[in-house]
Short mmCIF file of C-alpha atoms and ligand atoms in Angstrom, two decimals:
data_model
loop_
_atom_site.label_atom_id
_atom_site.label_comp_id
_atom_site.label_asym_id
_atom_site.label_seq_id
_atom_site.Cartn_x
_atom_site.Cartn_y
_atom_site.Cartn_z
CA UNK A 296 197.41 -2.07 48.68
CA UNK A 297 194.10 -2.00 50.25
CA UNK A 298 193.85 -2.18 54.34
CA UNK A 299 192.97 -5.37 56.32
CA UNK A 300 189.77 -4.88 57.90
CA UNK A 301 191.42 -5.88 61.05
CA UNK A 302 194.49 -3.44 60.45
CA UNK A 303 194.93 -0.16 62.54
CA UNK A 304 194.48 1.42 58.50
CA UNK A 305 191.46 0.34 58.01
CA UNK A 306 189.94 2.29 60.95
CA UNK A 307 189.68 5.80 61.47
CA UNK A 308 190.85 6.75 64.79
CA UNK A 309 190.43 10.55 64.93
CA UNK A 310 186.84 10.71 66.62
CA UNK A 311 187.82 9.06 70.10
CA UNK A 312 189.38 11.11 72.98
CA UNK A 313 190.87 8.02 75.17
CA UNK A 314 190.25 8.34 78.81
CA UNK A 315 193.93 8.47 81.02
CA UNK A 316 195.81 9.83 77.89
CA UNK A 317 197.78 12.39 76.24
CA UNK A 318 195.43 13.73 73.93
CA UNK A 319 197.98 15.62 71.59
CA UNK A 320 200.39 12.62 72.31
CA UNK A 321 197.70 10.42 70.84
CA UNK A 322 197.15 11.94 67.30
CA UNK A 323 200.42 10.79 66.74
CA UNK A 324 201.38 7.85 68.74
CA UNK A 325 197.56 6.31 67.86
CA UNK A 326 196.03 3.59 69.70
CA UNK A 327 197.02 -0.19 70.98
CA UNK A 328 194.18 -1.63 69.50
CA UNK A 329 193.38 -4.82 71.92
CA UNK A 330 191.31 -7.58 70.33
CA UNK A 331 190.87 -10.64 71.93
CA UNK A 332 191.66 -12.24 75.46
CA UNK A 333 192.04 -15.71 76.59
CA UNK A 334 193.12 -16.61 80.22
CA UNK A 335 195.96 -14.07 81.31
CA UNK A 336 196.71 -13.38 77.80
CA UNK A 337 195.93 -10.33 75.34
CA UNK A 338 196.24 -10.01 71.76
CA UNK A 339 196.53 -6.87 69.62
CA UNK A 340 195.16 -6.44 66.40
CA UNK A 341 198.81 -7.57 64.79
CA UNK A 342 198.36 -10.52 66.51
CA UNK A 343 200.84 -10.00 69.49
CA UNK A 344 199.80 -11.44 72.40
CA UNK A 345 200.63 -9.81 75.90
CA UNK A 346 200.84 -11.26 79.66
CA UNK A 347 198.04 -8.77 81.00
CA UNK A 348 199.88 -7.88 84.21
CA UNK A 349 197.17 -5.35 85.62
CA UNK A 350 194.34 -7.69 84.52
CA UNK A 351 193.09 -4.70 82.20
CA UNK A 352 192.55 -2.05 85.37
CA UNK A 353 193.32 -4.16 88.33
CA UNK A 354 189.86 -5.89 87.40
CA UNK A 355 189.97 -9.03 85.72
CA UNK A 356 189.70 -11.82 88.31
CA UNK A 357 188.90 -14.64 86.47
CA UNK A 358 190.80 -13.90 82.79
CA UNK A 359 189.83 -12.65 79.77
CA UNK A 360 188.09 -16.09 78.80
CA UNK A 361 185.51 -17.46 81.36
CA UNK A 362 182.36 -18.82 79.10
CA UNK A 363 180.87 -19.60 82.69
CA UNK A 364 180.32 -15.50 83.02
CA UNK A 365 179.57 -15.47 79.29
CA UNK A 366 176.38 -17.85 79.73
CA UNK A 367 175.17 -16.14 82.83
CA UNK A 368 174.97 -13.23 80.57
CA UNK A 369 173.13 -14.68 77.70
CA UNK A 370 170.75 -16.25 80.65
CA UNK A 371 169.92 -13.22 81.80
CA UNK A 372 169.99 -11.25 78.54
CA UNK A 373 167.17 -13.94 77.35
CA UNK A 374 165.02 -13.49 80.39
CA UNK A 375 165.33 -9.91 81.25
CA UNK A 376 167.80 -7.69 79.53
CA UNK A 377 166.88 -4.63 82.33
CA UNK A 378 164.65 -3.81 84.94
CA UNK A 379 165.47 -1.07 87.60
CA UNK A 380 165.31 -1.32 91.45
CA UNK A 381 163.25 1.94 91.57
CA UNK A 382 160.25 2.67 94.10
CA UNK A 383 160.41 -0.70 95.53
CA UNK A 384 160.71 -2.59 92.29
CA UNK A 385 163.34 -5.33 92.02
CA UNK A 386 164.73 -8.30 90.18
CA UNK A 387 166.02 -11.84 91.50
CA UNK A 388 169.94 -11.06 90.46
CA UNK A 389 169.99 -7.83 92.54
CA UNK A 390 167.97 -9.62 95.77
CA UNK A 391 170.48 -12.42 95.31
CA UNK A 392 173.38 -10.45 95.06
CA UNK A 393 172.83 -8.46 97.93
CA UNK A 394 172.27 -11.27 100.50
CA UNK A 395 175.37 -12.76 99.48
CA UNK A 396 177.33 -9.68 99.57
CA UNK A 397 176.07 -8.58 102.67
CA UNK A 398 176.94 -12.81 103.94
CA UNK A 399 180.33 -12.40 102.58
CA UNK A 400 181.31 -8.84 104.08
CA UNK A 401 184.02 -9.26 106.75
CA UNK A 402 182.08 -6.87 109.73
CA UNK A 403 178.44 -6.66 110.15
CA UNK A 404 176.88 -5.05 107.63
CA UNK A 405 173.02 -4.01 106.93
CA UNK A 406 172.52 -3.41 103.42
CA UNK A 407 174.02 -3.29 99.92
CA UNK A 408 173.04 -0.37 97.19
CA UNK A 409 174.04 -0.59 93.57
CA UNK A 410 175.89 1.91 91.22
CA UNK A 411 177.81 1.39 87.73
CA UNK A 412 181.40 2.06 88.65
CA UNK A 413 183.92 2.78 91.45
CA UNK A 414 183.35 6.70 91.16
CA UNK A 415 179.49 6.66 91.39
CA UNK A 416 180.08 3.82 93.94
CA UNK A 417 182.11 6.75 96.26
CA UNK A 418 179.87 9.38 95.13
CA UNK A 419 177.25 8.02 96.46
CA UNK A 420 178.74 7.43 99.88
CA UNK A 421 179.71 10.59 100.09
CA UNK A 422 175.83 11.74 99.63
CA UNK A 423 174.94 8.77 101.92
CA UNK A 424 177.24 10.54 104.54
CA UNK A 425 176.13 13.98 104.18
CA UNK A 426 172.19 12.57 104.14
CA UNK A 427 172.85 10.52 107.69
CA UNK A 428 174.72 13.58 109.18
CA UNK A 429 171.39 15.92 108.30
CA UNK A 430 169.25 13.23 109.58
CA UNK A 431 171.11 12.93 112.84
CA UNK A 432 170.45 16.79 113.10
CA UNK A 433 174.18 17.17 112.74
CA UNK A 434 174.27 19.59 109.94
CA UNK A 435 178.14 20.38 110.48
CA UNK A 436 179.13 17.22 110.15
CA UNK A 437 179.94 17.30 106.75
CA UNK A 438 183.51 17.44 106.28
CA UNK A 439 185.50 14.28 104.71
CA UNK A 440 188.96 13.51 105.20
CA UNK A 441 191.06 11.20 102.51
CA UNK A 442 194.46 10.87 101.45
CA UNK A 443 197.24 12.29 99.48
CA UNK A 444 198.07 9.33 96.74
CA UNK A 445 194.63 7.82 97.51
CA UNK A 446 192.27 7.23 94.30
CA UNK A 447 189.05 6.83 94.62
CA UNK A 448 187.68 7.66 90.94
CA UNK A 449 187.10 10.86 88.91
CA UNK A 450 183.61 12.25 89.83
CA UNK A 451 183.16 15.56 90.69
CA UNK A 452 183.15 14.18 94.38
CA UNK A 453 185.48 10.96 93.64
CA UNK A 454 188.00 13.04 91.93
CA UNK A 455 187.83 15.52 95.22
CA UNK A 456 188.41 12.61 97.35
CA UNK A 457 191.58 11.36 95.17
CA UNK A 458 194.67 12.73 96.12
CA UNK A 459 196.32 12.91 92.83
CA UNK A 460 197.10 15.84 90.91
CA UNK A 461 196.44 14.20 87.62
CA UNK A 462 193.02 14.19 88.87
CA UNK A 463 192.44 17.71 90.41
CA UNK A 464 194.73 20.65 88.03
CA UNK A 465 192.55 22.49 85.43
CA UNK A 466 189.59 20.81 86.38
CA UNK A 467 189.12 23.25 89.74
CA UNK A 468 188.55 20.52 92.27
CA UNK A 469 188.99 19.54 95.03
CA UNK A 470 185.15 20.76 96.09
CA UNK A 471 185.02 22.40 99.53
CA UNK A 472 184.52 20.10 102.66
CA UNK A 473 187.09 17.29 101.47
CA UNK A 474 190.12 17.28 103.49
CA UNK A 475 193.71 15.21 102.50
CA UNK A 476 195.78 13.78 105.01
CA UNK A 477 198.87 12.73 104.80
CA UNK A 478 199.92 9.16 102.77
CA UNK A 479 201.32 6.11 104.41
CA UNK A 480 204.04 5.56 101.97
CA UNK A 481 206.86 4.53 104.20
CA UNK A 482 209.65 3.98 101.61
CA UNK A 483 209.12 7.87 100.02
CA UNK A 484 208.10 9.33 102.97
CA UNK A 485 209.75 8.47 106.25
CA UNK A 486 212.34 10.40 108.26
CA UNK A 487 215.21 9.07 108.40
CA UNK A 488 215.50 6.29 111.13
CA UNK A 489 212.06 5.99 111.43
CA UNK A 490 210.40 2.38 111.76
CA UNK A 491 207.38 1.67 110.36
CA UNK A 492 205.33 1.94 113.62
CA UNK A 493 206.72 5.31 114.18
CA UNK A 494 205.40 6.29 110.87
CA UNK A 495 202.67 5.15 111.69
CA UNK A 496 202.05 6.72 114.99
CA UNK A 497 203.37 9.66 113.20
CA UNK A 498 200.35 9.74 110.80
CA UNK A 499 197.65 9.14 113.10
CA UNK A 500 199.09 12.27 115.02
CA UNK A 501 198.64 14.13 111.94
CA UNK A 502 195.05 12.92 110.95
CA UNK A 503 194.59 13.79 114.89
CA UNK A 504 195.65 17.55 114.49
CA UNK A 505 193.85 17.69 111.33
CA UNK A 506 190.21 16.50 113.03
CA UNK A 507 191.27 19.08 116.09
CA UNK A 508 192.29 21.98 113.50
CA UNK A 509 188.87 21.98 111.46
CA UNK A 510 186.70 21.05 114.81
CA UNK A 511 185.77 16.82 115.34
CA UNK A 512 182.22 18.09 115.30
CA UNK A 513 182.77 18.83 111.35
CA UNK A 514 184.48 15.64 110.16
CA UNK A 515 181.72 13.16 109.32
CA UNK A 516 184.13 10.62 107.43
CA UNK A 517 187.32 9.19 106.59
CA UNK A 518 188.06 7.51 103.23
CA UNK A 519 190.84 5.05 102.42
CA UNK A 520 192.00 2.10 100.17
CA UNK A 521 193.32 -0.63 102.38
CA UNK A 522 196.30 -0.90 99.83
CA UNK A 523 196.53 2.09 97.62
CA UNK A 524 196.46 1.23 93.55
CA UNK A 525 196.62 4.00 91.03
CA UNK A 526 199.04 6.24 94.05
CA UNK A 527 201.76 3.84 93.47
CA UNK A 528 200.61 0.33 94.95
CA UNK A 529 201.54 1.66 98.61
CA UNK A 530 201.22 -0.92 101.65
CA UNK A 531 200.39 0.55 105.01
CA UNK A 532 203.06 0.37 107.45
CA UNK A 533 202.69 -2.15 110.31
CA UNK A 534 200.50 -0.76 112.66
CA UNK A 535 198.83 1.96 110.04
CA UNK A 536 195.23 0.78 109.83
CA UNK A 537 195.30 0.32 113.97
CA UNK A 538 196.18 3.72 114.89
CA UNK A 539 194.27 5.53 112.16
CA UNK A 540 191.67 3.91 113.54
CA UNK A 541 191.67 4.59 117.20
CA UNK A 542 191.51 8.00 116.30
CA UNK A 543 188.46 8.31 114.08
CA UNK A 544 186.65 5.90 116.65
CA UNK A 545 187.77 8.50 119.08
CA UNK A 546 185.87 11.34 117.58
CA UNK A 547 182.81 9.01 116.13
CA UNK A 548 184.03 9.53 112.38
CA UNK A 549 182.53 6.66 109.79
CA UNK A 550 185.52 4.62 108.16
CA UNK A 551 184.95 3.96 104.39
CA UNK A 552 186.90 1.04 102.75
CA UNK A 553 187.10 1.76 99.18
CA UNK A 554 187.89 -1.92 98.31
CA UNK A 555 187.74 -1.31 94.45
CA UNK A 556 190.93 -3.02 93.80
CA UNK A 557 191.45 -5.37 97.00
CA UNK A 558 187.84 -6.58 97.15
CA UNK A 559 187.62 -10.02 95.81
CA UNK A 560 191.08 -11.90 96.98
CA UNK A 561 193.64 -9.37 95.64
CA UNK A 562 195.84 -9.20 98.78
CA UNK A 563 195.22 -13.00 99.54
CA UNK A 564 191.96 -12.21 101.68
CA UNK A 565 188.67 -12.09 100.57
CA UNK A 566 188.68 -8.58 101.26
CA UNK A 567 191.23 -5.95 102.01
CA UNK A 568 189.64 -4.84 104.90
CA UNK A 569 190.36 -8.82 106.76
CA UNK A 570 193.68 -8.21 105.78
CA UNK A 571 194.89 -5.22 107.58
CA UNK A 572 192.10 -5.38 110.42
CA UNK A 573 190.12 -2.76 109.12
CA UNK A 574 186.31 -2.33 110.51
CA UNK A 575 184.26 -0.23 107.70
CA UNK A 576 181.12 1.76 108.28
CA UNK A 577 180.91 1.51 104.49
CA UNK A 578 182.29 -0.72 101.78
CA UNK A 579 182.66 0.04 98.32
CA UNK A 580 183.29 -2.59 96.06
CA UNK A 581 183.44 -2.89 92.07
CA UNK A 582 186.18 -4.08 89.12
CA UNK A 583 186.87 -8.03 91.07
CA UNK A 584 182.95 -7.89 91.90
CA UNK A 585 182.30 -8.83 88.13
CA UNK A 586 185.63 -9.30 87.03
CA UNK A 587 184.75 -6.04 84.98
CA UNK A 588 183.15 -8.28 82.52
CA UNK A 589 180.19 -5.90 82.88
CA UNK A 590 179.92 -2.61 84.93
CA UNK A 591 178.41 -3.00 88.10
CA UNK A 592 179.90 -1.44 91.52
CA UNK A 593 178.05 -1.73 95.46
CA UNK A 594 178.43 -0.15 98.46
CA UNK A 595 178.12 -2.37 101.50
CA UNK A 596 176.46 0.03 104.70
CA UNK A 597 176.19 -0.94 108.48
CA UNK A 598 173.15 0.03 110.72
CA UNK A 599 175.10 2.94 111.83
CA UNK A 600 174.55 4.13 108.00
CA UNK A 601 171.48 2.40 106.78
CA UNK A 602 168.85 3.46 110.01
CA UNK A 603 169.51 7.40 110.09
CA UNK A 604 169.10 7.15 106.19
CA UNK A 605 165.87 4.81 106.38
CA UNK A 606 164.28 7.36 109.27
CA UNK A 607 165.72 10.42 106.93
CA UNK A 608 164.02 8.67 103.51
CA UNK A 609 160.95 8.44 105.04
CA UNK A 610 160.49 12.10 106.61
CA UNK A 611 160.98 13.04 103.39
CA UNK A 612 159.30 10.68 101.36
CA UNK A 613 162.24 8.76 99.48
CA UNK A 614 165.80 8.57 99.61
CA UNK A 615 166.46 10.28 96.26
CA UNK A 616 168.81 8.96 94.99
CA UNK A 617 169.80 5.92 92.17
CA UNK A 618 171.34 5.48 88.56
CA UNK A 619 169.02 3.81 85.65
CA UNK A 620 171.46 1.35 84.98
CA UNK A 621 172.70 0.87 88.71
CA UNK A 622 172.28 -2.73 90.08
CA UNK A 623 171.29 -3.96 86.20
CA UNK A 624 170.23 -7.35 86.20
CA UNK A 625 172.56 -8.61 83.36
CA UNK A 626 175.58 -7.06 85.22
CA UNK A 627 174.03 -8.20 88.70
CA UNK A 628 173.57 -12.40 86.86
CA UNK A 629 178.01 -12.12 85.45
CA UNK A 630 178.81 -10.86 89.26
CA UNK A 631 177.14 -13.78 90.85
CA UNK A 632 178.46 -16.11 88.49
CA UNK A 633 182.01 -14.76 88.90
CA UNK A 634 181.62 -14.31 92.52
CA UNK A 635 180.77 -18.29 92.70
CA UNK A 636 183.88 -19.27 90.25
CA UNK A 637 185.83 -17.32 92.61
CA UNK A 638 184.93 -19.05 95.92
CA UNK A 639 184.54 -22.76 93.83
CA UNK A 640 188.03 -22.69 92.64
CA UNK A 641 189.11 -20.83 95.63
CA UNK A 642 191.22 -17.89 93.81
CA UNK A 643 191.81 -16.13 97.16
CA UNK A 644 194.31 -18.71 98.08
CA UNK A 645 195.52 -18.49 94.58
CA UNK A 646 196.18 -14.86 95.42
CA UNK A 647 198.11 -15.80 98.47
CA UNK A 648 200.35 -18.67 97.49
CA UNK A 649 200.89 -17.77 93.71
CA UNK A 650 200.85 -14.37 95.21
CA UNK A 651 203.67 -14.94 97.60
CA UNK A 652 205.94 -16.41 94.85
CA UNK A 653 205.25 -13.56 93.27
CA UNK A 654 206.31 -10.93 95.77
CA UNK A 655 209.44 -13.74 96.12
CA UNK A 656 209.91 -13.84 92.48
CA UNK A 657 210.24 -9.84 92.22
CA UNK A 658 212.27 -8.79 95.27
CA UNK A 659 214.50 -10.73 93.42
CA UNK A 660 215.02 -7.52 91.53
CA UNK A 661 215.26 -5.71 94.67
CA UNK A 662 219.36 -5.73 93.96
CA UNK A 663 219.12 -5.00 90.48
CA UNK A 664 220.59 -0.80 89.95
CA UNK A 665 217.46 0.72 88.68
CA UNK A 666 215.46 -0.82 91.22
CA UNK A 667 214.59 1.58 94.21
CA UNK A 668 211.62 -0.75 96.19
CA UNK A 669 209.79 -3.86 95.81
CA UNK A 670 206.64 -3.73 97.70
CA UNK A 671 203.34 -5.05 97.87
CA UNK A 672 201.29 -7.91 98.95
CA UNK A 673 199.27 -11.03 97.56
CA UNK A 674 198.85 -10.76 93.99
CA UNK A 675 199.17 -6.74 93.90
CA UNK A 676 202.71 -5.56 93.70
CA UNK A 677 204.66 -2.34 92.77
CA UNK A 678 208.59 -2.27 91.49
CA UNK A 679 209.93 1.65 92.06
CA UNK A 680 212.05 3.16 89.63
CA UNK A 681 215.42 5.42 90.44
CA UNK A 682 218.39 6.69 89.07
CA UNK A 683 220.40 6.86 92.20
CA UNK A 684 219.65 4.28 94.55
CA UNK A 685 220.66 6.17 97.81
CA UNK A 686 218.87 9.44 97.03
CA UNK A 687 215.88 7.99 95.50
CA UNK A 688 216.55 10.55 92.63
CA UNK A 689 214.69 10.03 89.51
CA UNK A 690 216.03 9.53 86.00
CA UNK A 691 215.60 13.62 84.22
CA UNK A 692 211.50 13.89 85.08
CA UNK A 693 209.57 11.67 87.60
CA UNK A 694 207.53 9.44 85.75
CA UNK A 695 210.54 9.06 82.49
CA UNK A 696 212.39 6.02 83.74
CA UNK A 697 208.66 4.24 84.85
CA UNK A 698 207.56 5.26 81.21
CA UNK A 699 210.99 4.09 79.28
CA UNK A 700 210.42 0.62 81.77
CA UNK A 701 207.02 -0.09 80.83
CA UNK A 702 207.33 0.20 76.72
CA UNK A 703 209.78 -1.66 76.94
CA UNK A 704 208.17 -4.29 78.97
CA UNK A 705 205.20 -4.14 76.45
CA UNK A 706 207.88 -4.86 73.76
CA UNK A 707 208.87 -8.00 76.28
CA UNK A 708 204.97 -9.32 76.09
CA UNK A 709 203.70 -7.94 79.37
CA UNK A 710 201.18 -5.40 80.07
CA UNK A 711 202.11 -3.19 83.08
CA UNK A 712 201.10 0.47 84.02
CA UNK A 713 203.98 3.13 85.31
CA UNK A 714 201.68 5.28 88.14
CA UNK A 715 205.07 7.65 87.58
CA UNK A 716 208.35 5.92 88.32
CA UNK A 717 206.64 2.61 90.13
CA UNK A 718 205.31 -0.11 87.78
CA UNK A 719 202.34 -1.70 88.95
CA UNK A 720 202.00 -5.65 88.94
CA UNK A 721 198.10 -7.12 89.63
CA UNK A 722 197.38 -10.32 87.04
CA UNK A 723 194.53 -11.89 87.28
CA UNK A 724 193.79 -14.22 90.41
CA UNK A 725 193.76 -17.36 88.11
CA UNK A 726 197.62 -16.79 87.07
CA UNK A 727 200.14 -19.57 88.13
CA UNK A 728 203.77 -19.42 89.38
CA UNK A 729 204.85 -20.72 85.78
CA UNK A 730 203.07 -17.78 84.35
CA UNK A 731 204.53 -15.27 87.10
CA UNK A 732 207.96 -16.77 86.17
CA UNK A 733 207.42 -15.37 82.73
CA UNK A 734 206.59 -11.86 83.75
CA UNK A 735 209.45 -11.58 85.95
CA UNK A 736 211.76 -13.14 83.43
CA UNK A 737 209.91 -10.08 80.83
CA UNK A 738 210.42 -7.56 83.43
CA UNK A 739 214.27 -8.63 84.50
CA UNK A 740 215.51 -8.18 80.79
CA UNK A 741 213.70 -4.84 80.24
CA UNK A 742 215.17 -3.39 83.41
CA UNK A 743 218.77 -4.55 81.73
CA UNK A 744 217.71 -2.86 78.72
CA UNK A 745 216.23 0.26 80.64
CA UNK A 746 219.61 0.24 82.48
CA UNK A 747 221.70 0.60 78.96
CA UNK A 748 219.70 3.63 77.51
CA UNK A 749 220.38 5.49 81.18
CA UNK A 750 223.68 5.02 81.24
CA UNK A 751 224.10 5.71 77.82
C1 PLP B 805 190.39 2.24 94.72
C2 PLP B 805 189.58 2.76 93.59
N1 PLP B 805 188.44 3.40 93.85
C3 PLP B 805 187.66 3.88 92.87
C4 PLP B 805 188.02 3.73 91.56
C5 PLP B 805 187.16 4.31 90.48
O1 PLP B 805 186.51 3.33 89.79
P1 PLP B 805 185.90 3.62 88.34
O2 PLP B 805 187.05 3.80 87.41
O3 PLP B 805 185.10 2.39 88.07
O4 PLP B 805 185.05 4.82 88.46
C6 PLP B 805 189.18 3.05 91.22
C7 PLP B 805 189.60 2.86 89.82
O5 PLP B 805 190.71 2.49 89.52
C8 PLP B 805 190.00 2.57 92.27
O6 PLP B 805 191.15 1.96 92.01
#
């Protein structure tokens, strides 16, 4: 019989090398081939449709449907499909999107600069940072501390930054002059009998020995996600942000929020940063920003940033530095658009009340035997994955059980991702508690099921 054009037969899938996959895996397994979207809601090529539970990656703010962000990009398209910001060029999207981005950032900021995606986004502070440390005649200051189970992208710099292993073996990173510091999950990595504020206090002391080890003269920044995604969904501690904190103010080191994932209303704030107190030198901002309906990413900078690197630009003639596509106008006209749908049907709230019912809805599972922690916060949440409740012991190889969980949640109509043995929950902000109800039902009867295979 001949092949459907839609069917997976019909297509020949040898020539692409997926990004985040098994490669030899893949020849056999093949693809999920996704082809269409509407609100929360995915649909495969065999005409299965899916609860999107990470809103693709942690990105899709609005759904997979919004003809508002489809008309701003046939606008724009029509009028001016690209124009650069080069050597003081510039188009009405980018001006506009700037001022409000700059309006809507939670601290004082100075300027916004445009890149494609999260990685070039942290790149490109990382240059920023080395550039303002030359033109302060601080040479030295070069060194950048992030932390273990932070992401923060797969550049050459990004991936140096990330603290994942995934991200650094075989492909010799990290580069020199990027330092990791320890990672504020309390649940894996507390002493026994420790509170939260301990831990806490307990990593600032270490980020303080680090800073004193390598000399505060040669730490120039400090990188973190105010919740951490792709390491595991972790939640500070109480008292985290605080601490870490006073210590880089007390050696004059920048603080970069890379609000990638919690920019945008994820943890039922605006930003990330409002929501655990954080003040940023630098933001960096993308996925939410245009509800990755197009690539586009920013980097918010204060005066502290922006007037060394002005004075530094023009002693030596420009600041060198920009991406062809960075700050495109189409992209620029859908992250406006989305930006307004997101403060007009105030989704931030969404994110905190359907968010809380959320968090409600799955500690409910807190009890159930496979179940090791619930955490997380507004609409971003992670369920953790053990064999043996009171050791925290995995099931055979970390990652197994979180893998064996999430196909069979798949099979159950939701899309989650295992980051090992915790499954990530982030739905787009439009999703209601009916809808939540749903996923948690999906996810209760797959943990039953998970629960049979382990015990045989
Ligand atoms: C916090 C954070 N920073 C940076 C990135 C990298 O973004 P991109 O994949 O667009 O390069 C990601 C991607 O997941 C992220 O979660």
């Amino acid at each position: 019989m001949d092949a459907q054009p839609n069917s997976p037969e019909a297509r020949d899938i040898r020539y692409h090398l997926h990004s985040y996959t098994n490669a030899r895996k893949h020849q056999e397994a093949g693809p999920m081939i996704i082809e269409k979207g509407e609100g929360i809601y995915v649909e495969d090529i065999n005409g299965n449709r899916y609860i999107e539970a990470m809103a693709g990656l942690w990105s899709v703010a609005v759904g997979f449907s919004e003809p508002r962000l489809v008309e701003a990009a046939t606008r724009q398209m029509s009028k001016l499909p690209f124009y650069h910001n080069f050597t003081h060029k510039g188009h009405s999207p980018l001006i506009d999107l700037a001022e409000k981005l700059v309006k809507m950032a939670p601290v004082p900021m100075s300027k916004a600069f445009f890149t494609n995606s999260g990685s070039e986004a942290n790149d490109t502070a990382m240059k920023m940072i080395w550039y303002r440390s030359n033109a302060l005649g601080q040479p030295q200051r070069k060194k950048i501390i992030s932390r273990k189970r932070g992401y923060h992208g797969v550049t050459i710099a990004a991936a140096s930054l990330t603290g994942l292993p995934n991200n650094q073996i075989s492909f010799d990173l990290p580069i020199a002059n990027v330092l990791h510091t320890s990672s504020p999950h309390y649940w894996r990595e507390a002493l026994p009998g420790e509170s939260e504020d301990q831990f806490s206090t307990r990593l600032a002391n270490d980020l303080e020995q680090l800073i004193l080890a390598e000399g505060p003269e040669t730490i120039a920044a400090f990188f973190g996600e105010p919740v951490m995604g792709a390491g595991g969904v972790v939640v500070p501690p109480a008292g985290y942000w605080e601490k870490i904190q006073a210590v880089l103010n007390k050696y004059d080191i920048l603080l970069v929020a890379d609000e990638v994932i919690c920019g945008f209303g994820r943890t039922g704030e605006m930003f990330g940063s409002q929501t655990f107190g954080m003040k940023p030198d630098i933001m960096v901002m993308s996925k939410q920003i245009s509800s990755s309906y197009l690539p586009i990413s920013a980097l918010l900078i204060n005066d502290r940033v922006f007037e060394p690197l002005a004075d530094e630009s023009n002693r030596i003639g420009t600041f060198g530095h920009g991406f062809t596509a960075g700050g495109h106008p189409v992209a620029a006209a859908v992250a406006l658009e989305n930006l307004n749908i997101i403060e007009e049907r105030d989704l931030v709230s969404n994110a905190r009340e359907v968010g809380a019912h959320m968090q409600k809805r799955l500690r409910e599972l807190a009890s159930h035997e496979l179940v090791g922690e619930v955490r997380g916060i507004g609409l971003i949440a992670a369920v953790e994955l053990v064999a043996d409740k009171a050791t925290k012991a995995p099931w055979g190889q970390p990652g197994a059980l979180g893998g064996l969980a999430n196909s069979l949640l798949q099979q159950n109509g939701v899309i989650s991702r295992n980051m090992g043995d915790a499954l990530a929950f982030c739905p787009p902000l439009i999703i209601t508690r009916e809808q939540v109800d749903a996923m948690v039902d999906a996810l209760k009867v797959s943990l039953d099921a998970a629960a049979k295979q382990v015990r045989g």
